[in-house]
Coordinates of C-alpha atoms and ligand atoms in Angstrom, one line a residue:
M270 CA 34.3 48.4 -58.6
I271 CA 33.8 50.8 -55.7
Y272 CA 33.0 48.8 -52.7
L273 CA 31.2 50.7 -50.1
D274 CA 29.4 47.8 -48.2
H275 CA 32.2 47.1 -45.6
N276 CA 29.3 46.5 -42.9
A277 CA 28.2 43.6 -45.0
T278 CA 31.6 42.0 -45.4
T279 CA 35.2 43.0 -46.0
P280 CA 37.9 41.9 -48.4
I281 CA 40.3 39.3 -47.1
A282 CA 43.6 41.0 -46.2
P283 CA 46.5 39.5 -48.1
E284 CA 48.4 38.9 -44.7
V285 CA 45.3 37.0 -43.5
R286 CA 45.2 34.8 -46.5
E287 CA 48.9 34.2 -46.3
A288 CA 48.6 33.0 -42.7
M289 CA 45.8 30.7 -43.3
L290 CA 47.2 29.0 -46.4
P291 CA 49.5 26.3 -44.8
Y292 CA 46.4 25.0 -42.9
L293 CA 44.7 24.5 -46.2
G294 CA 47.9 22.7 -47.6
D295 CA 50.3 20.6 -45.7
K296 CA 49.2 21.2 -42.3
W297 CA 45.8 19.6 -42.5
G298 CA 45.8 17.5 -39.3
N299 CA 43.2 17.4 -36.6
P300 CA 44.3 19.4 -33.5
S301 CA 42.5 16.8 -31.2
S302 CA 44.8 13.8 -32.5
S303 CA 47.4 12.5 -30.2
Y304 CA 50.3 12.3 -32.7
R305 CA 52.3 15.5 -33.3
F306 CA 51.1 16.0 -36.9
G307 CA 47.8 16.9 -35.5
S308 CA 48.5 17.8 -31.8
Q309 CA 51.0 20.5 -32.7
L310 CA 48.1 22.5 -34.2
R311 CA 46.7 23.0 -30.7
R312 CA 49.5 25.6 -30.2
V313 CA 48.5 27.3 -33.5
L314 CA 44.7 27.6 -32.1
E315 CA 45.9 28.9 -28.8
S316 CA 48.1 31.6 -30.4
A317 CA 45.1 32.7 -32.6
R318 CA 43.0 32.7 -29.4
A319 CA 45.5 35.0 -27.8
Q320 CA 45.5 37.4 -30.7
V321 CA 41.6 37.7 -30.6
A322 CA 41.8 38.3 -26.8
E323 CA 44.3 41.0 -27.2
L324 CA 42.2 42.8 -29.6
I325 CA 39.3 43.1 -27.1
G326 CA 41.4 43.4 -23.9
T327 CA 40.7 40.1 -22.2
S328 CA 42.3 36.8 -21.5
P329 CA 42.5 33.9 -24.0
R330 CA 40.5 31.6 -21.7
E331 CA 37.5 33.9 -22.1
I332 CA 37.4 33.4 -25.9
L333 CA 35.4 30.7 -27.6
F334 CA 35.6 30.2 -31.4
T335 CA 32.4 29.7 -33.1
S336 CA 31.3 29.6 -36.8
C337 CA 29.9 33.2 -37.1
G338 CA 28.6 36.2 -35.4
T339 CA 25.1 34.6 -35.7
E340 CA 26.2 31.6 -33.7
S341 CA 27.9 33.8 -31.0
N342 CA 24.8 35.8 -30.6
N343 CA 22.5 32.7 -30.3
A344 CA 24.9 30.8 -28.0
A345 CA 25.2 33.7 -25.6
I346 CA 21.4 34.2 -25.3
H347 CA 21.0 30.4 -25.0
A348 CA 23.6 30.1 -22.1
A349 CA 21.8 32.8 -20.2
L350 CA 18.6 31.1 -20.5
K351 CA 20.0 27.8 -19.5
A352 CA 21.7 29.2 -16.4
N353 CA 18.4 30.8 -15.2
P354 CA 15.7 28.2 -16.2
L355 CA 13.0 30.0 -14.0
K356 CA 13.6 33.4 -15.6
R357 CA 11.5 33.6 -18.8
H358 CA 12.2 37.4 -19.8
I359 CA 14.7 38.8 -22.4
V360 CA 15.3 42.4 -23.1
T361 CA 16.6 43.6 -26.5
S362 CA 16.0 46.3 -28.8
A363 CA 13.8 46.8 -31.9
V364 CA 17.0 47.5 -34.1
E365 CA 19.1 44.4 -33.3
H366 CA 20.6 42.2 -36.1
S367 CA 18.2 39.3 -37.3
S368 CA 20.4 36.9 -35.6
V369 CA 19.1 38.3 -32.1
L370 CA 15.7 39.4 -33.3
N371 CA 14.7 36.1 -35.0
Y372 CA 16.1 34.0 -32.2
C373 CA 14.1 36.0 -29.7
Q374 CA 11.0 35.6 -31.9
A375 CA 11.6 31.9 -31.9
L376 CA 11.9 32.0 -28.1
E377 CA 8.6 33.9 -27.7
K378 CA 7.0 30.8 -29.5
N379 CA 8.4 28.7 -26.8
G380 CA 6.9 30.7 -23.9
Y381 CA 9.5 33.4 -23.3
R382 CA 8.5 37.1 -22.9
V383 CA 10.8 39.5 -25.0
T384 CA 10.8 43.3 -24.6
Y385 CA 11.9 45.1 -27.6
L386 CA 13.3 48.5 -26.6
P387 CA 12.3 51.4 -28.9
V388 CA 14.9 53.9 -30.3
D389 CA 14.2 57.5 -31.0
C390 CA 14.4 59.2 -34.5
D391 CA 18.2 59.3 -34.3
G392 CA 18.5 55.5 -33.5
L393 CA 19.3 56.2 -29.7
L394 CA 18.2 54.2 -26.8
K395 CA 16.9 55.6 -23.6
L396 CA 18.6 54.0 -20.5
A397 CA 15.6 54.8 -18.5
D398 CA 13.6 52.4 -20.9
L399 CA 16.2 49.7 -20.1
E400 CA 15.8 50.3 -16.4
N401 CA 12.2 50.0 -16.5
A402 CA 12.2 47.0 -18.7
I403 CA 14.4 44.8 -16.4
T404 CA 12.4 42.8 -13.8
E405 CA 13.0 40.0 -11.4
N406 CA 12.2 37.5 -14.1
T407 CA 14.8 38.9 -16.7
A408 CA 17.4 36.3 -17.7
I409 CA 19.5 38.4 -20.0
V410 CA 19.7 41.8 -21.7
S411 CA 21.1 41.5 -25.4
L412 CA 21.8 45.0 -26.9
M413 CA 24.3 45.6 -29.6
W414 CA 27.2 48.2 -29.7
A415 CA 27.2 49.6 -33.3
N416 CA 24.1 49.2 -35.4
N417 CA 24.9 47.5 -38.9
E418 CA 22.6 49.7 -40.7
T419 CA 23.3 53.2 -39.2
G420 CA 26.4 52.9 -37.2
V421 CA 24.6 54.4 -34.3
L422 CA 26.2 53.4 -31.0
F423 CA 24.5 52.3 -27.9
P424 CA 26.0 53.4 -24.6
V425 CA 27.3 49.9 -23.8
R426 CA 29.3 50.8 -20.8
E427 CA 26.2 52.4 -19.1
I428 CA 24.1 49.4 -20.3
A429 CA 26.6 46.9 -18.8
E430 CA 26.9 48.8 -15.4
L431 CA 23.1 49.0 -15.3
C432 CA 22.7 45.3 -15.8
R433 CA 25.4 44.4 -13.3
S434 CA 23.7 46.6 -10.7
R435 CA 20.5 44.7 -11.3
G436 CA 22.1 41.3 -11.2
V437 CA 21.1 40.6 -14.9
L438 CA 23.4 39.1 -17.5
Y439 CA 24.5 41.3 -20.4
H440 CA 25.3 40.2 -23.9
C441 CA 26.8 42.7 -26.3
D442 CA 26.6 42.1 -30.0
A443 CA 29.9 43.8 -30.9
V444 CA 30.2 42.4 -34.5
Q445 CA 30.2 45.8 -36.2
A446 CA 32.2 47.6 -33.3
V447 CA 35.3 45.4 -33.0
G448 CA 38.1 46.6 -35.2
K449 CA 36.3 50.0 -35.5
L450 CA 36.3 51.0 -32.0
P451 CA 38.9 50.4 -29.2
T452 CA 37.4 47.5 -27.2
N453 CA 38.6 46.7 -23.7
L454 CA 36.7 44.2 -21.7
C455 CA 38.5 45.4 -18.5
D456 CA 36.5 48.6 -18.8
L457 CA 33.3 47.1 -20.2
P458 CA 31.5 44.8 -17.6
A459 CA 29.7 42.8 -20.3
D460 CA 29.2 39.1 -19.7
Y461 CA 29.1 38.0 -23.3
L462 CA 30.4 39.7 -26.4
S463 CA 30.1 38.5 -30.1
L464 CA 32.5 39.2 -33.0
T465 CA 32.9 37.9 -36.5
G466 CA 35.8 37.5 -38.8
H467 CA 34.4 38.7 -42.0
K468 CA 33.9 42.2 -40.8
L469 CA 37.6 42.4 -40.0
H470 CA 39.2 41.2 -43.2
A471 CA 39.1 37.6 -42.4
P472 CA 36.9 35.2 -44.3
K473 CA 33.3 34.2 -43.6
G474 CA 32.4 31.4 -41.4
I475 CA 34.4 32.1 -38.2
G476 CA 33.6 34.0 -35.3
A477 CA 34.2 34.3 -31.6
L478 CA 32.2 34.7 -28.3
Y479 CA 33.8 36.3 -25.3
V480 CA 32.4 34.7 -22.0
R481 CA 33.5 36.5 -19.0
R482 CA 35.3 34.3 -16.4
K483 CA 32.7 32.7 -14.0
T484 CA 29.8 33.7 -16.3
P485 CA 27.5 30.6 -16.9
F486 CA 28.0 29.0 -20.2
S487 CA 26.5 25.7 -21.5
P488 CA 27.0 24.6 -25.0
F489 CA 24.9 25.6 -27.9
I490 CA 26.5 23.0 -30.2
H491 CA 26.9 19.6 -28.4
G492 CA 29.6 17.3 -29.5
G493 CA 33.1 16.4 -28.7
H494 CA 35.4 18.0 -26.3
Q495 CA 36.7 20.8 -28.5
E496 CA 36.9 24.3 -27.0
R497 CA 37.2 22.9 -23.4
G498 CA 33.8 21.1 -24.1
L499 CA 32.0 24.2 -24.5
R500 CA 31.5 24.0 -28.4
G501 CA 31.6 20.6 -30.2
G502 CA 33.0 20.2 -33.7
T503 CA 36.4 19.7 -35.1
E504 CA 38.2 23.1 -35.2
N505 CA 38.5 24.9 -38.5
V506 CA 42.2 25.5 -38.0
A507 CA 42.7 27.7 -41.2
L508 CA 39.8 30.0 -40.4
I509 CA 40.8 30.3 -36.8
V510 CA 44.3 31.2 -37.9
A511 CA 42.8 33.8 -40.2
L512 CA 40.7 35.3 -37.4
G513 CA 43.7 35.5 -35.1
K514 CA 45.7 37.3 -37.9
A515 CA 42.9 39.7 -38.6
A516 CA 42.5 40.5 -35.0
E517 CA 46.2 41.3 -34.9
L518 CA 46.0 43.5 -38.0
A519 CA 42.9 45.3 -36.6
R520 CA 44.6 46.0 -33.3
K521 CA 47.6 47.5 -35.2
Q522 CA 45.4 49.6 -37.5
L523 CA 42.8 50.7 -34.9
P524 CA 44.7 53.8 -33.8
G525 CA 44.7 55.3 -37.3
Y526 CA 41.2 53.9 -38.4
D527 CA 39.1 56.8 -37.5
A528 CA 41.5 59.3 -39.2
K529 CA 41.6 57.3 -42.3
V530 CA 37.8 56.6 -42.8
R531 CA 35.9 59.5 -41.1
P532 CA 37.0 62.3 -43.5
L533 CA 35.9 60.1 -46.5
R534 CA 32.7 59.2 -45.0
D535 CA 32.0 63.0 -44.2
A536 CA 33.0 64.1 -47.7
L537 CA 30.4 61.5 -49.1
E538 CA 27.9 62.7 -46.6
R539 CA 28.5 66.3 -47.5
G540 CA 28.3 65.7 -51.1
I541 CA 24.8 64.1 -50.7
L542 CA 23.2 65.9 -47.9
G543 CA 24.9 69.3 -48.7
H544 CA 26.5 71.5 -46.2
P545 CA 25.4 72.6 -43.4
H546 CA 25.1 69.0 -42.4
N547 CA 21.9 67.0 -41.7
R548 CA 19.3 69.4 -43.3
P549 CA 17.3 68.7 -46.4
A550 CA 19.7 69.9 -49.2
D551 CA 17.0 71.9 -50.9
T552 CA 16.8 74.3 -47.9
I553 CA 20.4 74.9 -47.8
S554 CA 21.7 78.6 -47.8
P555 CA 24.6 79.5 -50.0
T556 CA 27.0 80.0 -46.9
G557 CA 28.0 77.0 -44.7
G558 CA 28.1 79.3 -41.6
D559 CA 31.1 77.4 -39.8
G560 CA 33.8 78.3 -42.2
R561 CA 33.5 75.3 -44.5
D562 CA 32.3 75.9 -48.1
A563 CA 28.5 75.5 -48.6
V564 CA 28.0 72.3 -50.8
A565 CA 24.7 72.0 -52.7
G566 CA 24.1 68.3 -52.2
I567 CA 21.4 66.2 -53.7
P568 CA 17.9 67.5 -53.1
G569 CA 15.5 65.6 -51.0
T570 CA 18.1 63.7 -48.8
E571 CA 18.1 63.1 -45.1
L572 CA 20.5 61.3 -42.7
N573 CA 19.3 58.5 -40.7
G574 CA 21.0 58.1 -37.3
H575 CA 22.7 60.4 -34.9
P576 CA 25.2 62.8 -36.6
E577 CA 27.9 62.1 -34.0
L578 CA 27.2 59.1 -32.1
R579 CA 27.8 56.5 -34.7
L580 CA 30.8 54.6 -36.4
A581 CA 33.1 56.6 -38.4
N582 CA 32.7 54.5 -41.6
T583 CA 28.9 54.3 -41.9
T584 CA 26.3 56.7 -43.4
N585 CA 22.5 55.8 -43.9
I586 CA 20.7 58.1 -46.1
T587 CA 17.1 58.4 -47.3
F588 CA 16.6 59.5 -50.8
H589 CA 13.0 60.9 -50.8
G590 CA 10.7 59.5 -53.4
I591 CA 13.2 56.9 -54.6
E592 CA 12.9 53.3 -53.8
S593 CA 16.1 51.8 -52.4
E594 CA 16.2 48.9 -54.8
A595 CA 16.0 51.0 -57.9
L596 CA 18.7 53.3 -56.8
L597 CA 20.9 50.3 -55.8
L598 CA 20.5 48.9 -59.4
L599 CA 21.6 52.1 -61.0
L600 CA 24.4 52.4 -58.6
D601 CA 25.4 48.8 -59.4
Q602 CA 25.6 49.8 -63.0
E603 CA 27.8 52.7 -62.0
G604 CA 30.1 50.1 -60.4
V605 CA 29.2 51.3 -56.9
C606 CA 28.4 48.5 -54.3
A607 CA 26.2 49.7 -51.4
S608 CA 23.0 48.3 -49.7
S609 CA 19.6 49.0 -48.3
G610 CA 20.3 47.6 -44.9
S611 CA 21.5 44.2 -43.7
A612 CA 22.9 42.0 -46.2
C613 CA 21.3 39.1 -44.3
L614 CA 17.8 40.5 -45.4
A615 CA 18.7 41.7 -48.9
D616 CA 16.5 39.1 -50.6
S617 CA 13.4 40.1 -48.6
D618 CA 10.9 42.6 -49.5
E619 CA 10.6 44.1 -46.1
P620 CA 11.7 47.6 -45.5
S621 CA 14.4 48.2 -43.1
H622 CA 13.3 47.4 -39.5
V623 CA 16.0 49.7 -38.2
V624 CA 15.0 52.8 -40.1
K625 CA 11.3 52.0 -39.6
A626 CA 11.9 51.8 -35.7
M627 CA 13.5 55.2 -35.9
K628 CA 11.0 56.9 -38.3
P629 CA 7.9 54.8 -38.3
D630 CA 5.4 57.3 -40.0
T631 CA 7.7 58.0 -43.0
G632 CA 8.6 56.2 -46.2
A633 CA 12.4 56.4 -45.1
S634 CA 12.7 52.8 -44.4
R635 CA 12.0 51.8 -48.1
Q636 CA 14.0 54.7 -49.5
M637 CA 17.4 54.5 -47.8
I638 CA 20.8 53.5 -48.9
R639 CA 23.7 52.5 -46.5
F640 CA 27.3 53.3 -47.5
S641 CA 30.0 51.7 -45.4
L642 CA 33.6 52.6 -46.0
G643 CA 36.8 50.7 -45.2
T644 CA 40.4 51.5 -44.7
E645 CA 41.2 50.8 -48.3
T646 CA 38.4 53.4 -49.6
A647 CA 40.2 56.1 -51.6
P648 CA 39.2 59.7 -52.1
A649 CA 38.8 59.4 -55.8
Q650 CA 36.2 56.7 -55.2
I651 CA 34.0 59.0 -53.2
E652 CA 34.1 61.6 -56.1
L653 CA 33.2 58.9 -58.4
T654 CA 30.3 57.6 -56.2
L655 CA 28.9 61.1 -55.8
A656 CA 29.0 61.6 -59.6
G657 CA 27.2 58.2 -60.2
L658 CA 24.8 59.0 -57.4
R659 CA 23.8 62.4 -59.0
R660 CA 23.4 60.7 -62.4
A661 CA 21.4 57.9 -60.9
V662 CA 19.1 60.2 -58.7
K663 CA 18.5 62.4 -61.9
A664 CA 17.5 59.4 -64.0
L665 CA 15.1 58.1 -61.4
R666 CA 13.4 61.6 -60.6
T667 CA 12.7 62.6 -64.3
Ligands
PLP1389 N1 25.3 41.2 -35.7 C1 25.7 42.2 -36.5 C2 25.4 43.6 -35.9 C3 25.9 42.1 -37.8 O1 26.0 43.0 -38.6 C4 26.0 40.8 -38.4 C5 26.4 40.5 -39.8 O2 26.0 41.3 -40.7 C6 25.9 39.6 -37.4 C7 25.6 40.0 -36.2 C8 26.1 38.2 -38.0 O3 27.4 38.0 -38.3 P1 27.6 36.7 -39.2 O4 27.3 37.2 -40.7 O5 29.1 36.3 -39.0 O6 26.8 35.6 -38.9

């Protein structure tokens, strides 16, 4: 199997599995219990909290464990609305993850007004649009850092500064960014920031929400006194330990992440689009023009997303005239795992809302494939993927 779908989920790192196993075995107590068998687990939770805090440059007291990125996103928006009951306006973008978009749509049914900021054909946001959208009535701005489908990056620092200057709370969905980009909340004045374990080589079902000190927060899940009364529910110690370990590994691997992943992503992209970069492959001249060899590529392909302002591991490409699902099926038969957008929406017939927002008048949103690489992706896998892709495209175009 060649796994090129790391934005959907990542394999569990052996060190992470190892770290969590004792808490699925002998150490099965409840951290809220008064006797030591349970209560000693509180230290374990705090040490995992410190590991997560260190990855994003903040203090452990600002980290809340949740069940996933979806809960973190919902909880942040919920908290801001509760803190400002008279403010009934939310600003987000048309290309957010469904955990933000669908929650906003549910809020619209409850009388909130939501502005969905547009993006341009490269997937980029205009800060002027954000500036114009914020009103006296805006309770929260929720804008992601890295897009899960295209990898395109929003200028989160400028967004955070703008929100602060306008006195509006800012939530950043950093689920795809954390572990792939240096994250330091000392430099990024966001009020809330979401992350999830399963994009970081931890298991599914564990996430975290950063809540800046003094930022309003009221529970999204009501229950016991866990998480300082901010999130009810007996803590899943094993998964929290796993997230802590994954955060520690991500922090150590971060300095080498780009150099490991980007050349392979670029090689895959060049093999598909041809070189020079980002032009329809059938119009390519035999010389590359910048010293690199010209590569023929697969005709009728087009990059979705800004060529530079995006994650190092992601490429999203339209194969003109080919339905995404047909190509994915043949790729699966070649042993290649890729996707046509968010895994959370893979069972729907809807075209990608992200590519549709970028290129509304084309068929691109039904004819695209996302490849997302990981640190364990090997050069030989890229060669095999390209060979499989050429066979699959040829079969579907004849
Ligand atoms: N936000 C983004 C950008 C994502 O890519 C995802 C998952 O794909 C989520 C939120 C939701 O995270 P989870 O699957 O942990 O609920």
